[in-house]
Amino acid sequence: MIIFRSIALYLAIGGIILGVMLMRNIAAPQPQQQPVAEPAVNPYSNAIVASGIIESADRNVAIGVPQPGIVTVILADVWNSVNKGDPLFQIDDRDLRAQLVVQQANIAVAEATVNRFQDQLNRLESVSDPRAVSKEEVRTRQHDVAVAIAQLASAKAQANQTEQLIDRLTVRAPKEGVVLQNNIRLGEYVSSSTAIPAMLLGHLDNLQVRVDIDEQNACRIQPNQTAVAFLKNNTSRPIPLHFERIEPYVVPKKSLTGSSEEKVDTRVLQVIYSFSKPKDLNLYVGQQADIFIQDKES
């Protein structure tokens, strides 16, 4: 019995020691992890800090589709330079072409009808004896010719409408630029109601940054404030910015940076800055940047 009591005593003492060691380890401060990349340093004593998105100087153009359909031909892809009016892709138009064949046949029928009524009218008008042909019959043939000509014009208008609808299914570039993104594939069904554009068109030479200023700091924004940008992947290289304009409509923030302090219902004032593209630094449309705007009044 004395041996068992000694063992229990030792086990109790060992449990107390292990408990104390465990509590010390839990209470010990955790070592701070070094950041993967050093954050950008604020170059101003007083500054408004915001995030921005690099985009084309005249904004990126989201290419839509005139109507839902299947993509049959893709004529431009990413990195392709296009001019205004160049075809980008084509949607299936076989149903419209089938209608056009019928409408062209209707045109031929209408032309034959016009020729037939016109020939009858010419024969009646060539009769020299007024007693042989009544005036009512001549007027009737004249009306028949007028109706046939109107039907011919209607048939041609329907065919012309179908040709324009066929041409409309070939989506063309609305301006000069570079295809930045292609979200369609051959044989894929595209819809005009989707939030993702079929293609994204923009410029790569002239870039700008769209800065989202929290509405709480909107009153501190003034035209021609000095500002610099730091790319997320290069926080040591400042890019001087040139003020372009303030868009005076406060909008819901869409490009969240992932910070825990941001909320989905945040509203922002958008300020546009342009910059000269550095030759020794790769920049791409859609990159995020940290923006520091000098606040002189503060």
PDB file of C-alpha atoms in Angstrom:
ATOM      1  CA  MET A   1       0.000   0.000   0.000  1.00  0.00           C
ATOM      2  CA  ILE A   2       2.874   2.373   0.783  1.00  0.00           C
ATOM      3  CA  ILE A   3       4.377   1.677  -2.671  1.00  0.00           C
ATOM      4  CA  PHE A   4       1.078   2.521  -4.410  1.00  0.00           C
ATOM      5  CA  ARG A   5       0.756   5.726  -2.403  1.00  0.00           C
ATOM      6  CA  SER A   6       4.293   6.752  -3.403  1.00  0.00           C
ATOM      7  CA  ILE A   7       3.522   6.125  -7.090  1.00  0.00           C
ATOM      8  CA  ALA A   8       0.288   8.154  -6.873  1.00  0.00           C
ATOM      9  CA  LEU A   9       2.165  10.986  -5.199  1.00  0.00           C
ATOM     10  CA  TYR A  10       4.806  11.029  -7.931  1.00  0.00           C
ATOM     11  CA  LEU A  11       2.164  10.949 -10.648  1.00  0.00           C
ATOM     12  CA  ALA A  12       0.319  13.855  -9.029  1.00  0.00           C
ATOM     13  CA  ILE A  13       3.522  15.904  -8.794  1.00  0.00           C
ATOM     14  CA  GLY A  14       4.360  15.089 -12.442  1.00  0.00           C
ATOM     15  CA  GLY A  15       0.860  16.147 -13.531  1.00  0.00           C
ATOM     16  CA  ILE A  16       1.227  19.458 -11.733  1.00  0.00           C
ATOM     17  CA  ILE A  17       4.596  20.088 -13.397  1.00  0.00           C
ATOM     18  CA  LEU A  18       3.225  19.231 -16.870  1.00  0.00           C
ATOM     19  CA  GLY A  19       0.215  21.495 -16.283  1.00  0.00           C
ATOM     20  CA  VAL A  20       2.437  24.412 -15.328  1.00  0.00           C
ATOM     21  CA  MET A  21       4.636  23.868 -18.415  1.00  0.00           C
ATOM     22  CA  LEU A  22       1.559  23.694 -20.651  1.00  0.00           C
ATOM     23  CA  MET A  23       0.159  26.929 -19.226  1.00  0.00           C
ATOM     24  CA  ARG A  24       3.499  28.680 -19.780  1.00  0.00           C
ATOM     25  CA  ASN A  25       3.615  27.544 -23.391  1.00  0.00           C
ATOM     26  CA  ILE A  26       0.055  28.741 -24.016  1.00  0.00           C
ATOM     27  CA  ALA A  27       0.681  32.120 -22.384  1.00  0.00           C
ATOM     28  CA  ALA A  28       3.986  32.675 -24.204  1.00  0.00           C
ATOM     29  CA  PRO A  29       3.736  35.288 -27.010  1.00  0.00           C
ATOM     30  CA  GLN A  30       3.764  33.850 -30.525  1.00  0.00           C
ATOM     31  CA  PRO A  31       6.669  34.932 -32.734  1.00  0.00           C
ATOM     32  CA  GLN A  32       5.585  37.488 -35.346  1.00  0.00           C
ATOM     33  CA  GLN A  33       5.798  36.285 -38.924  1.00  0.00           C
ATOM     34  CA  GLN A  34       7.626  38.461 -41.360  1.00  0.00           C
ATOM     35  CA  PRO A  35       5.456  39.765 -44.249  1.00  0.00           C
ATOM     36  CA  VAL A  36       5.954  38.176 -47.640  1.00  0.00           C
ATOM     37  CA  ALA A  37       6.564  41.623 -49.129  1.00  0.00           C
ATOM     38  CA  GLU A  38       7.294  44.881 -47.406  1.00  0.00           C
ATOM     39  CA  PRO A  39       4.322  47.269 -47.546  1.00  0.00           C
ATOM     40  CA  ALA A  40       4.611  50.515 -49.443  1.00  0.00           C
ATOM     41  CA  VAL A  41       5.949  53.434 -47.410  1.00  0.00           C
ATOM     42  CA  ASN A  42       3.863  56.593 -47.286  1.00  0.00           C
ATOM     43  CA  PRO A  43       6.008  59.327 -48.896  1.00  0.00           C
ATOM     44  CA  TYR A  44       3.941  62.190 -47.444  1.00  0.00           C
ATOM     45  CA  SER A  45       3.557  63.430 -43.905  1.00  0.00           C
ATOM     46  CA  ASN A  46      -0.213  63.669 -44.405  1.00  0.00           C
ATOM     47  CA  ALA A  47      -1.801  61.493 -47.040  1.00  0.00           C
ATOM     48  CA  ILE A  48      -5.041  59.877 -48.129  1.00  0.00           C
ATOM     49  CA  VAL A  49      -4.432  56.171 -48.651  1.00  0.00           C
ATOM     50  CA  ALA A  50      -6.548  54.281 -51.161  1.00  0.00           C
ATOM     51  CA  SER A  51      -6.471  51.389 -53.581  1.00  0.00           C
ATOM     52  CA  GLY A  52      -6.664  51.620 -57.358  1.00  0.00           C
ATOM     53  CA  ILE A  53      -7.075  49.515 -60.479  1.00  0.00           C
ATOM     54  CA  ILE A  54      -5.031  50.050 -63.628  1.00  0.00           C
ATOM     55  CA  GLU A  55      -7.158  50.339 -66.751  1.00  0.00           C
ATOM     56  CA  SER A  56      -7.038  51.723 -70.266  1.00  0.00           C
ATOM     57  CA  ALA A  57      -6.952  55.491 -70.607  1.00  0.00           C
ATOM     58  CA  ASP A  58     -10.460  55.620 -72.096  1.00  0.00           C
ATOM     59  CA  ARG A  59     -11.718  52.735 -69.935  1.00  0.00           C
ATOM     60  CA  ASN A  60     -11.952  49.100 -70.894  1.00  0.00           C
ATOM     61  CA  VAL A  61     -14.794  48.265 -73.271  1.00  0.00           C
ATOM     62  CA  ALA A  62     -16.870  45.205 -72.403  1.00  0.00           C
ATOM     63  CA  ILE A  63     -17.951  43.667 -75.729  1.00  0.00           C
ATOM     64  CA  GLY A  64     -21.480  42.302 -75.593  1.00  0.00           C
ATOM     65  CA  VAL A  65     -23.627  40.304 -77.999  1.00  0.00           C
ATOM     66  CA  PRO A  66     -26.718  41.610 -79.851  1.00  0.00           C
ATOM     67  CA  GLN A  67     -28.689  38.449 -79.123  1.00  0.00           C
ATOM     68  CA  PRO A  68     -28.097  35.013 -77.580  1.00  0.00           C
ATOM     69  CA  GLY A  69     -26.634  32.364 -79.835  1.00  0.00           C
ATOM     70  CA  ILE A  70     -23.845  29.900 -80.541  1.00  0.00           C
ATOM     71  CA  VAL A  71     -20.409  31.209 -81.444  1.00  0.00           C
ATOM     72  CA  THR A  72     -19.470  29.867 -84.884  1.00  0.00           C
ATOM     73  CA  VAL A  73     -16.335  31.881 -85.704  1.00  0.00           C
ATOM     74  CA  ILE A  74     -13.755  33.634 -83.508  1.00  0.00           C
ATOM     75  CA  LEU A  75     -11.805  36.191 -85.524  1.00  0.00           C
ATOM     76  CA  ALA A  76      -9.733  37.850 -82.775  1.00  0.00           C
ATOM     77  CA  ASP A  77      -8.015  36.608 -79.655  1.00  0.00           C
ATOM     78  CA  VAL A  78      -6.085  37.983 -76.698  1.00  0.00           C
ATOM     79  CA  TRP A  79      -3.216  40.373 -77.604  1.00  0.00           C
ATOM     80  CA  ASN A  80      -4.619  40.939 -81.115  1.00  0.00           C
ATOM     81  CA  SER A  81      -4.670  44.593 -82.188  1.00  0.00           C
ATOM     82  CA  VAL A  82      -7.897  45.596 -83.910  1.00  0.00           C
ATOM     83  CA  ASN A  83      -9.173  48.725 -85.629  1.00  0.00           C
ATOM     84  CA  LYS A  84     -12.628  50.199 -85.400  1.00  0.00           C
ATOM     85  CA  GLY A  85     -15.048  48.020 -87.341  1.00  0.00           C
ATOM     86  CA  ASP A  86     -12.858  44.902 -87.436  1.00  0.00           C
ATOM     87  CA  PRO A  87     -14.829  41.675 -86.842  1.00  0.00           C
ATOM     88  CA  LEU A  88     -14.219  40.001 -83.480  1.00  0.00           C
ATOM     89  CA  PHE A  89     -16.498  36.961 -83.555  1.00  0.00           C
ATOM     90  CA  GLN A  90     -19.651  35.694 -85.230  1.00  0.00           C
ATOM     91  CA  ILE A  91     -22.844  34.177 -83.870  1.00  0.00           C
ATOM     92  CA  ASP A  92     -24.794  31.434 -85.649  1.00  0.00           C
ATOM     93  CA  ASP A  93     -26.953  33.040 -88.373  1.00  0.00           C
ATOM     94  CA  ARG A  94     -28.305  29.991 -90.216  1.00  0.00           C
ATOM     95  CA  ASP A  95     -31.920  30.678 -89.247  1.00  0.00           C
ATOM     96  CA  LEU A  96     -31.723  34.209 -90.653  1.00  0.00           C
ATOM     97  CA  ARG A  97     -30.049  33.017 -93.845  1.00  0.00           C
ATOM     98  CA  ALA A  98     -32.862  30.490 -94.329  1.00  0.00           C
ATOM     99  CA  GLN A  99     -35.373  33.337 -93.965  1.00  0.00           C
ATOM    100  CA  LEU A 100     -33.392  35.398 -96.470  1.00  0.00           C
ATOM    101  CA  VAL A 101     -33.685  32.670 -99.119  1.00  0.00           C
ATOM    102  CA  VAL A 102     -37.487  32.694 -98.768  1.00  0.00           C
ATOM    103  CA  GLN A 103     -37.596  36.501 -98.852  1.00  0.00           C
ATOM    104  CA  GLN A 104     -35.468  36.654-101.995  1.00  0.00           C
ATOM    105  CA  ALA A 105     -37.900  34.224-103.630  1.00  0.00           C
ATOM    106  CA  ASN A 106     -40.760  36.527-102.584  1.00  0.00           C
ATOM    107  CA  ILE A 107     -38.945  39.396-104.281  1.00  0.00           C
ATOM    108  CA  ALA A 108     -38.835  37.418-107.525  1.00  0.00           C
ATOM    109  CA  VAL A 109     -42.560  36.677-107.250  1.00  0.00           C
ATOM    110  CA  ALA A 110     -43.337  40.348-106.542  1.00  0.00           C
ATOM    111  CA  GLU A 111     -41.264  41.486-109.535  1.00  0.00           C
ATOM    112  CA  ALA A 112     -43.113  39.047-111.799  1.00  0.00           C
ATOM    113  CA  THR A 113     -46.448  40.326-110.472  1.00  0.00           C
ATOM    114  CA  VAL A 114     -45.436  43.935-111.171  1.00  0.00           C
ATOM    115  CA  ASN A 115     -44.408  43.018-114.721  1.00  0.00           C
ATOM    116  CA  ARG A 116     -47.665  41.163-115.347  1.00  0.00           C
ATOM    117  CA  PHE A 117     -49.916  44.016-114.142  1.00  0.00           C
ATOM    118  CA  GLN A 118     -47.788  46.613-115.903  1.00  0.00           C
ATOM    119  CA  ASP A 119     -48.044  44.678-119.170  1.00  0.00           C
ATOM    120  CA  GLN A 120     -51.836  44.467-118.829  1.00  0.00           C
ATOM    121  CA  LEU A 121     -52.007  48.204-118.120  1.00  0.00           C
ATOM    122  CA  ASN A 122     -49.833  48.989-121.118  1.00  0.00           C
ATOM    123  CA  ARG A 123     -52.102  46.967-123.422  1.00  0.00           C
ATOM    124  CA  LEU A 124     -55.206  48.745-122.138  1.00  0.00           C
ATOM    125  CA  GLU A 125     -53.620  52.169-122.486  1.00  0.00           C
ATOM    126  CA  SER A 126     -52.518  51.366-126.037  1.00  0.00           C
ATOM    127  CA  VAL A 127     -56.113  50.917-127.219  1.00  0.00           C
ATOM    128  CA  SER A 128     -57.013  54.034-129.165  1.00  0.00           C
ATOM    129  CA  ASP A 129     -60.801  53.509-129.221  1.00  0.00           C
ATOM    130  CA  PRO A 130     -62.224  54.745-125.875  1.00  0.00           C
ATOM    131  CA  ARG A 131     -65.361  52.655-126.446  1.00  0.00           C
ATOM    132  CA  ALA A 132     -63.350  49.410-126.329  1.00  0.00           C
ATOM    133  CA  VAL A 133     -61.938  49.931-122.810  1.00  0.00           C
ATOM    134  CA  SER A 134     -63.731  51.582-119.929  1.00  0.00           C
ATOM    135  CA  LYS A 135     -62.008  54.121-117.690  1.00  0.00           C
ATOM    136  CA  GLU A 136     -62.883  52.060-114.621  1.00  0.00           C
ATOM    137  CA  GLU A 137     -60.952  49.078-115.950  1.00  0.00           C
ATOM    138  CA  VAL A 138     -57.903  51.247-116.686  1.00  0.00           C
ATOM    139  CA  ARG A 139     -57.997  52.700-113.164  1.00  0.00           C
ATOM    140  CA  THR A 140     -58.301  49.197-111.719  1.00  0.00           C
ATOM    141  CA  ARG A 141     -55.185  48.071-113.576  1.00  0.00           C
ATOM    142  CA  GLN A 142     -53.352  51.180-112.427  1.00  0.00           C
ATOM    143  CA  HIS A 143     -54.249  50.365-108.831  1.00  0.00           C
ATOM    144  CA  ASP A 144     -53.112  46.763-109.351  1.00  0.00           C
ATOM    145  CA  VAL A 145     -49.737  48.023-110.577  1.00  0.00           C
ATOM    146  CA  ALA A 146     -49.411  50.380-107.580  1.00  0.00           C
ATOM    147  CA  VAL A 147     -50.249  47.579-105.116  1.00  0.00           C
ATOM    148  CA  ALA A 148     -47.779  45.213-106.819  1.00  0.00           C
ATOM    149  CA  ILE A 149     -45.022  47.856-106.658  1.00  0.00           C
ATOM    150  CA  ALA A 150     -45.736  48.384-102.941  1.00  0.00           C
ATOM    151  CA  GLN A 151     -45.615  44.636-102.317  1.00  0.00           C
ATOM    152  CA  LEU A 152     -42.275  44.482-104.145  1.00  0.00           C
ATOM    153  CA  ALA A 153     -40.902  47.312-101.978  1.00  0.00           C
ATOM    154  CA  SER A 154     -42.115  45.500 -98.860  1.00  0.00           C
ATOM    155  CA  ALA A 155     -40.445  42.257 -99.929  1.00  0.00           C
ATOM    156  CA  LYS A 156     -37.169  44.077-100.586  1.00  0.00           C
ATOM    157  CA  ALA A 157     -37.398  45.848 -97.214  1.00  0.00           C
ATOM    158  CA  GLN A 158     -37.871  42.515 -95.414  1.00  0.00           C
ATOM    159  CA  ALA A 159     -34.859  41.045 -97.201  1.00  0.00           C
ATOM    160  CA  ASN A 160     -32.805  44.137 -96.383  1.00  0.00           C
ATOM    161  CA  GLN A 161     -33.836  43.868 -92.729  1.00  0.00           C
ATOM    162  CA  THR A 162     -32.722  40.239 -92.602  1.00  0.00           C
ATOM    163  CA  GLU A 163     -29.384  41.105 -94.233  1.00  0.00           C
ATOM    164  CA  GLN A 164     -28.787  43.755 -91.579  1.00  0.00           C
ATOM    165  CA  LEU A 165     -29.668  41.287 -88.827  1.00  0.00           C
ATOM    166  CA  ILE A 166     -27.184  38.822 -90.319  1.00  0.00           C
ATOM    167  CA  ASP A 167     -24.489  41.488 -90.424  1.00  0.00           C
ATOM    168  CA  ARG A 168     -25.375  42.407 -86.831  1.00  0.00           C
ATOM    169  CA  LEU A 169     -24.455  38.900 -85.688  1.00  0.00           C
ATOM    170  CA  THR A 170     -20.855  39.615 -86.680  1.00  0.00           C
ATOM    171  CA  VAL A 171     -19.691  41.534 -83.602  1.00  0.00           C
ATOM    172  CA  ARG A 172     -17.193  44.243 -84.529  1.00  0.00           C
ATOM    173  CA  ALA A 173     -14.732  46.336 -82.562  1.00  0.00           C
ATOM    174  CA  PRO A 174     -16.292  49.661 -81.515  1.00  0.00           C
ATOM    175  CA  LYS A 175     -12.879  51.336 -81.446  1.00  0.00           C
ATOM    176  CA  GLU A 176      -9.182  50.759 -81.963  1.00  0.00           C
ATOM    177  CA  GLY A 177      -7.472  48.740 -79.251  1.00  0.00           C
ATOM    178  CA  VAL A 178      -6.121  45.404 -78.056  1.00  0.00           C
ATOM    179  CA  VAL A 179      -8.158  42.372 -77.013  1.00  0.00           C
ATOM    180  CA  LEU A 180      -7.413  42.130 -73.290  1.00  0.00           C
ATOM    181  CA  GLN A 181      -9.658  39.188 -72.482  1.00  0.00           C
ATOM    182  CA  ASN A 182     -11.568  36.529 -74.394  1.00  0.00           C
ATOM    183  CA  ASN A 183     -14.332  34.738 -72.475  1.00  0.00           C
ATOM    184  CA  ILE A 184     -15.927  32.824 -75.349  1.00  0.00           C
ATOM    185  CA  ARG A 185     -15.085  29.534 -77.062  1.00  0.00           C
ATOM    186  CA  LEU A 186     -16.018  28.080 -80.425  1.00  0.00           C
ATOM    187  CA  GLY A 187     -19.416  26.376 -80.209  1.00  0.00           C
ATOM    188  CA  GLU A 188     -20.224  28.019 -76.879  1.00  0.00           C
ATOM    189  CA  TYR A 189     -23.646  29.541 -76.210  1.00  0.00           C
ATOM    190  CA  VAL A 190     -23.389  33.214 -75.341  1.00  0.00           C
ATOM    191  CA  SER A 191     -26.085  35.348 -73.789  1.00  0.00           C
ATOM    192  CA  SER A 192     -26.590  39.085 -73.654  1.00  0.00           C
ATOM    193  CA  SER A 193     -27.743  38.932 -70.031  1.00  0.00           C
ATOM    194  CA  THR A 194     -24.562  37.516 -68.477  1.00  0.00           C
ATOM    195  CA  ALA A 195     -22.405  39.749 -66.277  1.00  0.00           C
ATOM    196  CA  ILE A 196     -19.187  38.474 -67.870  1.00  0.00           C
ATOM    197  CA  PRO A 197     -18.467  40.218 -71.195  1.00  0.00           C
ATOM    198  CA  ALA A 198     -17.689  38.154 -74.261  1.00  0.00           C
ATOM    199  CA  MET A 199     -14.473  40.115 -74.826  1.00  0.00           C
ATOM    200  CA  LEU A 200     -12.662  42.983 -73.163  1.00  0.00           C
ATOM    201  CA  LEU A 201     -11.105  45.659 -75.357  1.00  0.00           C
ATOM    202  CA  GLY A 202      -8.702  48.407 -74.360  1.00  0.00           C
ATOM    203  CA  HIS A 203      -5.372  50.130 -74.896  1.00  0.00           C
ATOM    204  CA  LEU A 204      -2.034  49.043 -73.478  1.00  0.00           C
ATOM    205  CA  ASP A 205      -0.007  52.126 -74.383  1.00  0.00           C
ATOM    206  CA  ASN A 206      -2.066  54.767 -72.567  1.00  0.00           C
ATOM    207  CA  LEU A 207      -2.971  53.634 -69.071  1.00  0.00           C
ATOM    208  CA  GLN A 208      -4.664  55.216 -66.105  1.00  0.00           C
ATOM    209  CA  VAL A 209      -5.464  54.204 -62.545  1.00  0.00           C
ATOM    210  CA  ARG A 210      -8.964  54.398 -61.107  1.00  0.00           C
ATOM    211  CA  VAL A 211      -8.667  55.203 -57.422  1.00  0.00           C
ATOM    212  CA  ASP A 212     -11.419  54.291 -54.948  1.00  0.00           C
ATOM    213  CA  ILE A 213     -11.632  56.888 -52.178  1.00  0.00           C
ATOM    214  CA  ASP A 214     -13.760  55.899 -49.194  1.00  0.00           C
ATOM    215  CA  GLU A 215     -16.729  58.228 -48.853  1.00  0.00           C
ATOM    216  CA  GLN A 216     -15.495  59.229 -45.397  1.00  0.00           C
ATOM    217  CA  ASN A 217     -12.402  60.747 -47.047  1.00  0.00           C
ATOM    218  CA  ALA A 218     -14.234  62.173 -50.064  1.00  0.00           C
ATOM    219  CA  CYS A 219     -14.376  65.671 -48.570  1.00  0.00           C
ATOM    220  CA  ARG A 220     -10.571  65.733 -48.413  1.00  0.00           C
ATOM    221  CA  ILE A 221     -10.134  65.200 -52.148  1.00  0.00           C
ATOM    222  CA  GLN A 222      -9.272  68.273 -54.204  1.00  0.00           C
ATOM    223  CA  PRO A 223      -8.306  68.625 -57.887  1.00  0.00           C
ATOM    224  CA  ASN A 224      -4.603  68.515 -58.793  1.00  0.00           C
ATOM    225  CA  GLN A 225      -3.467  66.838 -55.580  1.00  0.00           C
ATOM    226  CA  THR A 226      -0.035  65.205 -55.853  1.00  0.00           C
ATOM    227  CA  ALA A 227      -0.188  61.409 -55.771  1.00  0.00           C
ATOM    228  CA  VAL A 228       1.994  58.340 -56.266  1.00  0.00           C
ATOM    229  CA  ALA A 229       1.189  54.686 -56.866  1.00  0.00           C
ATOM    230  CA  PHE A 230       2.930  51.510 -55.733  1.00  0.00           C
ATOM    231  CA  LEU A 231       2.206  48.205 -57.404  1.00  0.00           C
ATOM    232  CA  LYS A 232       1.298  45.327 -55.134  1.00  0.00           C
ATOM    233  CA  ASN A 233       4.268  43.316 -56.424  1.00  0.00           C
ATOM    234  CA  ASN A 234       6.758  46.195 -56.347  1.00  0.00           C
ATOM    235  CA  THR A 235       6.349  48.400 -53.283  1.00  0.00           C
ATOM    236  CA  SER A 236       9.774  50.007 -53.641  1.00  0.00           C
ATOM    237  CA  ARG A 237       9.136  51.680 -57.010  1.00  0.00           C
ATOM    238  CA  PRO A 238       6.898  54.774 -56.854  1.00  0.00           C
ATOM    239  CA  ILE A 239       5.000  55.749 -59.995  1.00  0.00           C
ATOM    240  CA  PRO A 240       4.162  59.487 -60.178  1.00  0.00           C
ATOM    241  CA  LEU A 241       0.526  60.164 -61.051  1.00  0.00           C
ATOM    242  CA  HIS A 242      -1.057  63.039 -62.938  1.00  0.00           C
ATOM    243  CA  PHE A 243      -4.524  64.165 -61.902  1.00  0.00           C
ATOM    244  CA  GLU A 244      -7.157  63.841 -64.627  1.00  0.00           C
ATOM    245  CA  ARG A 245     -10.615  64.194 -63.132  1.00  0.00           C
ATOM    246  CA  ILE A 246     -12.953  63.404 -60.268  1.00  0.00           C
ATOM    247  CA  GLU A 247     -16.068  61.448 -61.092  1.00  0.00           C
ATOM    248  CA  PRO A 248     -18.608  63.184 -58.829  1.00  0.00           C
ATOM    249  CA  TYR A 249     -20.948  60.226 -58.404  1.00  0.00           C
ATOM    250  CA  VAL A 250     -20.235  58.059 -55.345  1.00  0.00           C
ATOM    251  CA  VAL A 251     -20.679  54.377 -56.248  1.00  0.00           C
ATOM    252  CA  PRO A 252     -20.628  51.066 -54.323  1.00  0.00           C
ATOM    253  CA  LYS A 253     -17.158  49.614 -54.101  1.00  0.00           C
ATOM    254  CA  LYS A 254     -16.676  46.614 -56.381  1.00  0.00           C
ATOM    255  CA  SER A 255     -12.962  45.812 -56.270  1.00  0.00           C
ATOM    256  CA  LEU A 256     -12.414  44.768 -52.667  1.00  0.00           C
ATOM    257  CA  THR A 257      -8.767  44.322 -51.700  1.00  0.00           C
ATOM    258  CA  GLY A 258      -9.391  41.597 -49.125  1.00  0.00           C
ATOM    259  CA  SER A 259      -8.822  43.696 -46.012  1.00  0.00           C
ATOM    260  CA  SER A 260     -10.862  42.682 -42.970  1.00  0.00           C
ATOM    261  CA  GLU A 261     -11.891  46.319 -42.478  1.00  0.00           C
ATOM    262  CA  GLU A 262     -13.659  46.533 -45.830  1.00  0.00           C
ATOM    263  CA  LYS A 263     -17.379  45.954 -46.112  1.00  0.00           C
ATOM    264  CA  VAL A 264     -19.432  45.038 -49.132  1.00  0.00           C
ATOM    265  CA  ASP A 265     -21.656  48.102 -48.674  1.00  0.00           C
ATOM    266  CA  THR A 266     -18.701  50.529 -48.758  1.00  0.00           C
ATOM    267  CA  ARG A 267     -19.253  53.439 -51.132  1.00  0.00           C
ATOM    268  CA  VAL A 268     -16.369  55.191 -52.827  1.00  0.00           C
ATOM    269  CA  LEU A 269     -15.569  58.313 -54.794  1.00  0.00           C
ATOM    270  CA  GLN A 270     -13.585  57.476 -57.914  1.00  0.00           C
ATOM    271  CA  VAL A 271     -10.660  59.672 -58.940  1.00  0.00           C
ATOM    272  CA  ILE A 272      -8.798  59.173 -62.220  1.00  0.00           C
ATOM    273  CA  TYR A 273      -5.030  59.593 -62.476  1.00  0.00           C
ATOM    274  CA  SER A 274      -2.912  59.054 -65.572  1.00  0.00           C
ATOM    275  CA  PHE A 275       0.778  58.143 -65.636  1.00  0.00           C
ATOM    276  CA  SER A 276       3.622  57.501 -68.034  1.00  0.00           C
ATOM    277  CA  LYS A 277       4.249  53.800 -68.394  1.00  0.00           C
ATOM    278  CA  PRO A 278       7.763  52.943 -67.111  1.00  0.00           C
ATOM    279  CA  LYS A 279       9.853  51.234 -69.758  1.00  0.00           C
ATOM    280  CA  ASP A 280      11.644  48.959 -67.302  1.00  0.00           C
ATOM    281  CA  LEU A 281       8.535  47.914 -65.355  1.00  0.00           C
ATOM    282  CA  ASN A 282       5.887  45.522 -66.594  1.00  0.00           C
ATOM    283  CA  LEU A 283       2.374  46.828 -66.088  1.00  0.00           C
ATOM    284  CA  TYR A 284      -0.861  45.062 -66.955  1.00  0.00           C
ATOM    285  CA  VAL A 285      -4.459  46.189 -67.113  1.00  0.00           C
ATOM    286  CA  GLY A 286      -6.318  45.045 -64.022  1.00  0.00           C
ATOM    287  CA  GLN A 287      -3.391  45.237 -61.594  1.00  0.00           C
ATOM    288  CA  GLN A 288      -4.058  46.654 -58.148  1.00  0.00           C
ATOM    289  CA  ALA A 289      -1.985  49.460 -56.713  1.00  0.00           C
ATOM    290  CA  ASP A 290      -1.639  51.293 -53.416  1.00  0.00           C
ATOM    291  CA  ILE A 291      -2.268  55.004 -53.895  1.00  0.00           C
ATOM    292  CA  PHE A 292      -1.001  57.809 -51.651  1.00  0.00           C
ATOM    293  CA  ILE A 293      -2.562  61.243 -52.240  1.00  0.00           C
ATOM    294  CA  GLN A 294      -0.965  64.210 -50.523  1.00  0.00           C
ATOM    295  CA  ASP A 295      -3.374  65.950 -48.162  1.00  0.00           C
ATOM    296  CA  LYS A 296      -2.001  69.483 -47.824  1.00  0.00           C
ATOM    297  CA  GLU A 297      -4.917  70.832 -45.782  1.00  0.00           C
ATOM    298  CA  SER A 298      -4.335  68.310 -43.000  1.00  0.00           C
TER     299      SER A 298
END
